[in-house]
């Protein structure tokens, strides 16, 4: 969709990345560490100062006590964290339960390692997990259950009851849990992030993936991390070592210093909530029907009032004819489930959001728009 947006000069609200500037203080710190000569290989598990800063942060946020030496590994974005985890822990024939719509690296990472994807479908508008269905899907071959909260693309968050149900299902089994929490700070109306780190019994068999790209508007830096108990971390590092060895060193030092000021991440919910509210307000006069967005920087909207096209076709049409690119959510389902919903990314400047809304406000309801499409 980003390529199509570029081709047609459309405003790109498709791919999930911010278009605003990185904090000058963070950029200065990177410069500082490059000038100061921190330019050679970083330790394989990550710069210790950064791992210590992460451990302190998690203790403050989630009340857990992590050993930075044995439980935290810095990775090439959360994508590498997910891949190295699956590659280390999922073998041929192992079943992995995922919930779709799902971030698009999950299925290929499982399949390329010989795992078998067991995809359970979440349905709009609430995209809730049916834990009875999960129980039924568990077999002796189930190796892992992957959850993502706050959830891309739906913006739904797991609640305490969800974590409790998950914990009960995996207790006394060999099933591992991969909890993808890259949007941990993008949570609205003061909700509590139910991290797997808050649940000691669950954490014993969990792997948590996180991303600085999402947190500090630096998706191009490719820095994330994976948290897991020591014996699981040892296995993940065996893959990480051959995959990337170490991650960009000056950036790690800069992030370690930057994390020392909690305001840098504690201010994020208010910052993005303002963006979300502005976007909804700007889009209020369009025929799109928005679903509730509790977290992430994505908003889902049904376009049923505009067209009955499939979502892929609709997204291409919107890009080409209306100049705004979005993501069709069938792309997040391996069977192409089409709920006639598209995803907007609102991690954009206010000016860009206003320009996009201006292009969409005049869009007509079903019949006229439809007739020009088909
Ligand atoms: C749910 C989810 N997990 C993981 C990632 C990957 O994060 P990173 O950019 O740090 O690799 C993304 C990025 O869009 C995502 O949406």
Short mmCIF file of C-alpha atoms and ligand atoms in Angstrom, two decimals:
data_model
loop_
_atom_site.label_atom_id
_atom_site.label_comp_id
_atom_site.label_asym_id
_atom_site.label_seq_id
_atom_site.Cartn_x
_atom_site.Cartn_y
_atom_site.Cartn_z
CA UNK A 1 0.00 0.00 0.00
CA UNK A 2 2.93 2.35 0.71
CA UNK A 3 4.24 1.75 -2.82
CA UNK A 4 0.81 2.38 -4.29
CA UNK A 5 0.49 5.54 -2.20
CA UNK A 6 3.83 6.79 -3.55
CA UNK A 7 2.80 5.94 -7.11
CA UNK A 8 -0.42 7.95 -6.86
CA UNK A 9 0.92 10.71 -4.61
CA UNK A 10 -1.63 9.68 -1.97
CA UNK A 11 -1.49 10.57 1.73
CA UNK A 12 -0.14 7.44 3.33
CA UNK A 13 -2.12 6.37 6.40
CA UNK A 14 -1.43 2.72 5.64
CA UNK A 15 1.86 1.47 7.08
CA UNK A 16 2.33 1.90 10.81
CA UNK A 17 5.05 4.46 11.33
CA UNK A 18 5.10 8.02 12.69
CA UNK A 19 5.96 10.88 10.35
CA UNK A 20 6.94 13.37 13.02
CA UNK A 21 10.39 14.24 14.22
CA UNK A 22 12.41 12.34 16.76
CA UNK A 23 13.14 14.20 20.02
CA UNK A 24 16.25 16.38 19.56
CA UNK A 25 17.63 15.16 22.87
CA UNK A 26 17.62 11.57 21.63
CA UNK A 27 19.29 12.55 18.35
CA UNK A 28 21.93 14.50 20.29
CA UNK A 29 22.62 11.47 22.45
CA UNK A 30 23.18 9.32 19.35
CA UNK A 31 25.58 11.94 17.95
CA UNK A 32 27.35 12.07 21.26
CA UNK A 33 27.96 8.34 21.37
CA UNK A 34 29.13 8.19 17.75
CA UNK A 35 31.56 11.09 18.34
CA UNK A 36 32.73 9.54 21.59
CA UNK A 37 33.82 6.43 19.70
CA UNK A 38 31.14 3.87 20.64
CA UNK A 39 31.22 2.49 17.11
CA UNK A 40 32.38 -1.11 17.35
CA UNK A 41 30.41 -4.31 17.96
CA UNK A 42 28.01 -4.27 20.86
CA UNK A 43 27.81 -7.31 23.18
CA UNK A 44 25.68 -10.07 21.67
CA UNK A 45 22.90 -9.75 24.29
CA UNK A 46 22.93 -5.95 24.11
CA UNK A 47 24.64 -3.07 25.89
CA UNK A 48 24.33 -3.78 29.61
CA UNK A 49 23.41 -0.17 30.48
CA UNK A 50 20.39 -0.45 28.20
CA UNK A 51 19.31 -3.79 29.61
CA UNK A 52 19.62 -2.36 33.13
CA UNK A 53 17.54 0.67 32.14
CA UNK A 54 14.86 -1.65 30.72
CA UNK A 55 14.82 -3.74 33.91
CA UNK A 56 14.37 -0.59 36.04
CA UNK A 57 11.56 0.62 33.81
CA UNK A 58 9.69 -2.71 33.99
CA UNK A 59 9.99 -2.74 37.75
CA UNK A 60 8.41 0.70 38.00
CA UNK A 61 5.69 -0.07 35.46
CA UNK A 62 4.81 -3.68 36.21
CA UNK A 63 6.35 -4.41 39.61
CA UNK A 64 8.52 -7.24 38.30
CA UNK A 65 12.13 -7.89 39.09
CA UNK A 66 14.16 -8.83 36.00
CA UNK A 67 17.78 -9.86 35.76
CA UNK A 68 19.23 -7.74 32.94
CA UNK A 69 22.06 -10.20 32.37
CA UNK A 70 19.97 -13.31 31.92
CA UNK A 71 16.44 -12.21 31.02
CA UNK A 72 16.72 -9.29 28.56
CA UNK A 73 18.15 -9.38 25.04
CA UNK A 74 18.33 -6.43 22.62
CA UNK A 75 17.18 -7.35 19.12
CA UNK A 76 16.83 -5.94 15.63
CA UNK A 77 13.33 -4.62 16.23
CA UNK A 78 10.53 -6.71 17.69
CA UNK A 79 10.36 -8.53 14.36
CA UNK A 80 13.74 -10.15 15.00
CA UNK A 81 12.73 -10.84 18.61
CA UNK A 82 9.67 -12.72 17.35
CA UNK A 83 11.59 -14.56 14.67
CA UNK A 84 14.51 -15.60 16.92
CA UNK A 85 12.05 -16.75 19.59
CA UNK A 86 10.05 -18.90 17.21
CA UNK A 87 13.16 -20.25 15.52
CA UNK A 88 14.67 -21.20 18.87
CA UNK A 89 11.57 -22.75 20.39
CA UNK A 90 9.28 -24.08 17.66
CA UNK A 91 10.32 -27.23 15.82
CA UNK A 92 8.96 -29.24 12.91
CA UNK A 93 5.36 -30.25 13.48
CA UNK A 94 4.89 -28.09 16.58
CA UNK A 95 1.57 -26.27 16.64
CA UNK A 96 1.40 -22.55 17.36
CA UNK A 97 -1.95 -20.95 18.17
CA UNK A 98 -2.28 -17.42 16.85
CA UNK A 99 -5.22 -15.03 16.75
CA UNK A 100 -6.11 -13.40 13.47
CA UNK A 101 -6.10 -10.64 12.38
CA UNK A 102 -2.39 -10.90 13.23
CA UNK A 103 0.80 -8.95 12.55
CA UNK A 104 2.11 -10.27 9.28
CA UNK A 105 5.44 -11.71 10.45
CA UNK A 106 3.85 -14.36 12.70
CA UNK A 107 2.72 -16.89 10.10
CA UNK A 108 5.90 -16.89 7.94
CA UNK A 109 8.12 -17.08 11.05
CA UNK A 110 6.26 -20.18 12.24
CA UNK A 111 6.07 -21.85 8.85
CA UNK A 112 9.68 -21.33 7.81
CA UNK A 113 10.68 -23.13 11.00
CA UNK A 114 8.45 -26.11 10.21
CA UNK A 115 5.75 -25.14 12.74
CA UNK A 116 2.05 -25.53 12.08
CA UNK A 117 -0.11 -22.42 12.36
CA UNK A 118 -3.41 -22.88 14.20
CA UNK A 119 -5.19 -19.63 13.45
CA UNK A 120 -8.23 -18.70 15.55
CA UNK A 121 -10.34 -15.93 14.15
CA UNK A 122 -11.26 -12.81 16.11
CA UNK A 123 -14.33 -11.05 14.85
CA UNK A 124 -15.28 -7.39 14.66
CA UNK A 125 -16.38 -5.27 16.34
CA UNK A 126 -14.84 -6.38 19.64
CA UNK A 127 -12.12 -8.85 18.46
CA UNK A 128 -12.30 -10.73 21.78
CA UNK A 129 -10.56 -14.06 22.34
CA UNK A 130 -12.91 -16.96 23.03
CA UNK A 131 -10.92 -18.94 25.62
CA UNK A 132 -13.21 -21.98 25.32
CA UNK A 133 -12.24 -22.09 21.64
CA UNK A 134 -8.58 -21.88 22.66
CA UNK A 135 -9.00 -24.80 25.05
CA UNK A 136 -10.50 -26.84 22.22
CA UNK A 137 -7.63 -25.91 19.90
CA UNK A 138 -4.94 -27.11 22.32
CA UNK A 139 -3.51 -30.52 21.43
CA UNK A 140 -0.49 -32.52 22.68
CA UNK A 141 1.45 -30.85 19.85
CA UNK A 142 0.70 -27.29 20.95
CA UNK A 143 4.04 -25.62 21.61
CA UNK A 144 3.15 -21.96 21.79
CA UNK A 145 0.27 -19.49 22.04
CA UNK A 146 0.93 -16.00 20.65
CA UNK A 147 -0.99 -12.99 21.93
CA UNK A 148 -0.66 -9.32 21.05
CA UNK A 149 -1.91 -6.51 23.28
CA UNK A 150 -2.60 -3.72 22.53
CA UNK A 151 -3.57 -5.42 19.31
CA UNK A 152 -2.61 -4.49 15.77
CA UNK A 153 -4.83 -3.87 13.85
CA UNK A 154 -7.91 -3.78 16.12
CA UNK A 155 -6.64 -1.60 19.00
CA UNK A 156 -8.25 -4.07 21.43
CA UNK A 157 -6.45 -4.84 24.71
CA UNK A 158 -6.33 -7.99 26.76
CA UNK A 159 -8.04 -7.65 30.14
CA UNK A 160 -7.17 -9.22 33.46
CA UNK A 161 -9.72 -12.01 32.76
CA UNK A 162 -7.93 -12.81 29.50
CA UNK A 163 -4.54 -13.14 31.14
CA UNK A 164 -6.08 -15.24 33.92
CA UNK A 165 -7.70 -17.56 31.35
CA UNK A 166 -4.46 -17.85 29.40
CA UNK A 167 -2.52 -18.60 32.55
CA UNK A 168 -4.97 -21.33 33.49
CA UNK A 169 -4.81 -22.96 30.04
CA UNK A 170 -1.01 -23.19 29.97
CA UNK A 171 -0.52 -24.13 33.64
CA UNK A 172 0.97 -27.64 34.03
CA UNK A 173 1.66 -27.94 30.28
CA UNK A 174 4.74 -27.45 28.12
CA UNK A 175 3.07 -24.63 26.23
CA UNK A 176 4.99 -21.36 25.93
CA UNK A 177 3.39 -17.96 25.52
CA UNK A 178 4.75 -15.29 23.21
CA UNK A 179 3.25 -11.98 24.29
CA UNK A 180 3.88 -9.27 21.71
CA UNK A 181 3.58 -5.96 23.57
CA UNK A 182 5.15 -3.49 21.15
CA UNK A 183 2.33 -0.97 21.74
CA UNK A 184 2.67 -1.10 25.54
CA UNK A 185 2.66 2.71 25.86
CA UNK A 186 -0.07 3.47 23.36
CA UNK A 187 -3.05 2.99 25.66
CA UNK A 188 -5.94 5.39 26.18
CA UNK A 189 -8.37 6.60 28.85
CA UNK A 190 -5.89 5.59 31.55
CA UNK A 191 -6.37 1.85 31.00
CA UNK A 192 -3.90 -0.54 32.60
CA UNK A 193 -1.60 -2.54 30.36
CA UNK A 194 -2.02 -6.18 31.27
CA UNK A 195 1.55 -7.19 30.53
CA UNK A 196 2.49 -10.85 30.97
CA UNK A 197 5.18 -9.41 33.24
CA UNK A 198 2.52 -8.69 35.87
CA UNK A 199 1.70 -12.41 36.20
CA UNK A 200 4.65 -14.30 37.75
CA UNK A 201 3.21 -17.76 37.05
CA UNK A 202 2.57 -16.84 33.44
CA UNK A 203 5.94 -15.13 33.02
CA UNK A 204 7.71 -18.38 33.95
CA UNK A 205 6.72 -19.73 30.53
CA UNK A 206 6.48 -16.46 28.60
CA UNK A 207 8.48 -14.49 26.11
CA UNK A 208 7.65 -10.79 25.83
CA UNK A 209 8.61 -8.75 22.76
CA UNK A 210 8.84 -4.96 22.75
CA UNK A 211 10.02 -2.23 20.37
CA UNK A 212 11.77 1.12 20.77
CA UNK A 213 10.70 1.92 17.22
CA UNK A 214 7.09 2.22 18.36
CA UNK A 215 7.88 3.92 21.65
CA UNK A 216 10.22 6.69 20.50
CA UNK A 217 9.07 7.27 16.87
CA UNK A 218 12.18 5.56 15.47
CA UNK A 219 10.89 2.55 13.54
CA UNK A 220 13.84 2.84 11.13
CA UNK A 221 16.38 2.33 13.89
CA UNK A 222 15.34 -1.31 14.20
CA UNK A 223 15.78 -1.75 17.95
CA UNK A 224 13.58 -3.90 20.08
CA UNK A 225 14.07 -6.44 22.85
CA UNK A 226 12.89 -9.73 24.18
CA UNK A 227 12.29 -10.57 27.83
CA UNK A 228 12.14 -14.18 28.97
CA UNK A 229 13.18 -16.33 31.94
CA UNK A 230 16.89 -17.33 31.88
CA UNK A 231 16.55 -20.85 30.47
CA UNK A 232 14.35 -19.61 27.61
CA UNK A 233 16.60 -16.58 27.00
CA UNK A 234 19.59 -18.90 26.61
CA UNK A 235 17.84 -20.68 23.75
CA UNK A 236 16.70 -17.46 22.06
CA UNK A 237 20.22 -16.04 22.21
CA UNK A 238 21.59 -19.06 20.34
CA UNK A 239 19.50 -17.99 17.35
CA UNK A 240 19.95 -14.24 17.90
CA UNK A 241 23.74 -14.74 17.91
CA UNK A 242 23.72 -16.25 14.42
CA UNK A 243 20.98 -14.01 13.14
CA UNK A 244 22.38 -10.58 13.91
CA UNK A 245 25.05 -11.09 16.58
CA UNK A 246 24.80 -7.58 18.08
CA UNK A 247 22.66 -4.53 17.50
CA UNK A 248 23.66 -0.94 16.64
CA UNK A 249 25.85 0.18 19.53
CA UNK A 250 25.64 4.00 19.68
CA UNK A 251 21.84 3.80 19.49
CA UNK A 252 21.75 1.42 22.43
CA UNK A 253 23.82 3.76 24.60
CA UNK A 254 21.65 6.70 23.59
CA UNK A 255 18.46 4.84 24.45
CA UNK A 256 19.87 3.78 27.83
CA UNK A 257 20.41 7.44 28.77
CA UNK A 258 17.09 8.54 27.33
CA UNK A 259 15.16 5.94 29.38
CA UNK A 260 16.47 7.54 32.57
CA UNK A 261 13.72 10.18 32.19
CA UNK A 262 10.39 8.35 32.64
CA UNK A 263 8.49 11.32 31.20
CA UNK A 264 9.81 10.29 27.77
CA UNK A 265 7.53 7.27 27.76
CA UNK A 266 4.93 8.27 30.35
CA UNK A 267 3.85 11.18 28.11
CA UNK A 268 3.03 8.89 25.18
CA UNK A 269 -0.58 7.90 26.04
CA UNK A 270 -1.69 11.55 26.25
CA UNK A 271 0.23 12.45 23.07
CA UNK A 272 -1.37 9.68 21.00
CA UNK A 273 -4.80 10.02 22.60
CA UNK A 274 -4.87 13.60 21.37
CA UNK A 275 -3.99 12.34 17.85
CA UNK A 276 -6.68 9.67 17.98
CA UNK A 277 -9.33 12.14 19.15
CA UNK A 278 -8.35 14.71 16.55
CA UNK A 279 -8.49 12.08 13.80
CA UNK A 280 -11.94 10.87 14.88
CA UNK A 281 -13.17 14.44 15.04
CA UNK A 282 -11.81 15.24 11.57
CA UNK A 283 -13.36 12.08 10.14
CA UNK A 284 -16.75 12.51 11.85
CA UNK A 285 -18.38 13.88 8.71
CA UNK A 286 -17.24 11.05 6.45
CA UNK A 287 -19.33 7.91 5.87
CA UNK A 288 -16.67 5.74 7.51
CA UNK A 289 -17.92 4.01 10.68
CA UNK A 290 -15.11 3.80 13.21
CA UNK A 291 -14.67 1.03 15.76
CA UNK A 292 -13.53 1.79 19.28
CA UNK A 293 -9.75 2.27 19.59
CA UNK A 294 -8.42 1.57 23.08
CA UNK A 295 -4.75 1.26 22.18
CA UNK A 296 -2.12 1.33 19.35
CA UNK A 297 -1.96 4.08 16.74
CA UNK A 298 -4.43 2.40 14.43
CA UNK A 299 -8.12 3.04 13.88
CA UNK A 300 -10.38 0.57 12.12
CA UNK A 301 -13.33 1.71 10.05
CA UNK A 302 -16.10 -0.05 8.21
CA UNK A 303 -16.74 1.33 4.73
CA UNK A 304 -20.04 -0.50 4.19
CA UNK A 305 -21.87 2.79 3.72
CA UNK A 306 -19.51 3.71 0.88
CA UNK A 307 -19.09 0.53 -1.12
CA UNK A 308 -19.65 -3.21 -1.17
CA UNK A 309 -16.31 -3.92 -2.81
CA UNK A 310 -13.84 -6.32 -1.22
CA UNK A 311 -11.45 -4.56 1.12
CA UNK A 312 -8.35 -5.01 -1.08
CA UNK A 313 -10.11 -3.47 -4.01
CA UNK A 314 -11.58 -0.72 -1.86
CA UNK A 315 -8.16 0.19 -0.41
CA UNK A 316 -6.67 0.42 -3.91
CA UNK A 317 -9.60 2.54 -5.08
CA UNK A 318 -9.33 4.88 -2.10
CA UNK A 319 -5.62 5.35 -2.77
CA UNK A 320 -6.02 5.89 -6.49
CA UNK A 321 -9.22 7.91 -6.62
CA UNK A 322 -9.38 9.69 -3.26
CA UNK A 323 -5.68 10.05 -2.53
CA UNK A 324 -5.58 8.37 0.89
CA UNK A 325 -3.87 5.00 1.45
CA UNK A 326 -5.15 2.56 4.10
CA UNK A 327 -4.63 -1.14 4.83
CA UNK A 328 -7.36 -3.70 4.05
CA UNK A 329 -7.64 -5.89 7.12
CA UNK A 330 -8.08 -9.09 5.13
CA UNK A 331 -4.26 -8.89 4.80
CA UNK A 332 -4.06 -9.81 8.49
CA UNK A 333 -5.98 -13.09 8.03
CA UNK A 334 -4.32 -16.11 6.42
CA UNK A 335 -7.66 -17.13 4.87
CA UNK A 336 -8.33 -13.60 3.59
CA UNK A 337 -11.42 -13.00 5.80
CA UNK A 338 -12.98 -9.79 4.55
CA UNK A 339 -15.06 -7.81 7.07
CA UNK A 340 -15.18 -4.71 4.86
CA UNK A 341 -12.95 -2.88 7.26
CA UNK A 342 -9.80 -0.86 6.62
CA UNK A 343 -7.07 0.35 8.98
CA UNK A 344 -5.93 3.96 9.27
CA UNK A 345 -2.66 4.86 11.01
CA UNK A 346 -3.04 8.12 12.95
CA UNK A 347 0.63 8.41 14.01
CA UNK A 348 0.93 11.42 11.72
CA UNK A 349 1.26 15.17 12.07
CA UNK A 350 -2.00 17.02 12.73
CA UNK A 351 -1.52 18.70 9.36
CA UNK A 352 -1.33 15.38 7.55
CA UNK A 353 -4.38 14.00 9.37
CA UNK A 354 -6.34 17.13 8.46
CA UNK A 355 -5.27 16.87 4.80
CA UNK A 356 -6.36 13.22 4.68
CA UNK A 357 -9.74 13.97 6.26
CA UNK A 358 -10.31 16.83 3.83
CA UNK A 359 -9.93 14.39 0.94
CA UNK A 360 -12.39 11.95 2.50
CA UNK A 361 -15.08 14.30 3.78
CA UNK A 362 -16.73 14.66 0.38
CA UNK A 363 -16.90 10.93 -0.25
CA UNK A 364 -20.39 9.85 -1.20
CA UNK A 365 -22.47 7.06 0.26
CA UNK A 366 -23.01 3.80 -1.52
CA UNK A 367 -24.69 4.24 -4.86
CA UNK A 368 -22.81 7.07 -6.61
CA UNK A 369 -19.38 6.06 -5.32
CA UNK A 370 -20.12 2.43 -6.05
CA UNK A 371 -21.19 3.06 -9.61
CA UNK A 372 -17.95 4.84 -10.41
CA UNK A 373 -15.95 1.93 -9.03
CA UNK A 374 -17.32 -1.03 -10.89
C1 LIG B 1 2.01 -6.23 16.56
C2 LIG B 1 3.38 -5.92 16.07
N1 LIG B 1 4.41 -6.66 16.49
C3 LIG B 1 5.66 -6.40 16.09
C4 LIG B 1 5.94 -5.38 15.23
C5 LIG B 1 7.36 -5.15 14.79
O1 LIG B 1 8.02 -4.14 15.48
P1 LIG B 1 9.44 -3.65 15.00
O2 LIG B 1 9.22 -2.52 14.05
O3 LIG B 1 10.14 -3.23 16.25
O4 LIG B 1 10.12 -4.80 14.34
C6 LIG B 1 4.90 -4.59 14.74
C7 LIG B 1 5.18 -3.51 13.78
O5 LIG B 1 4.31 -3.00 13.10
C8 LIG B 1 3.58 -4.86 15.18
O6 LIG B 1 2.54 -4.14 14.76
#
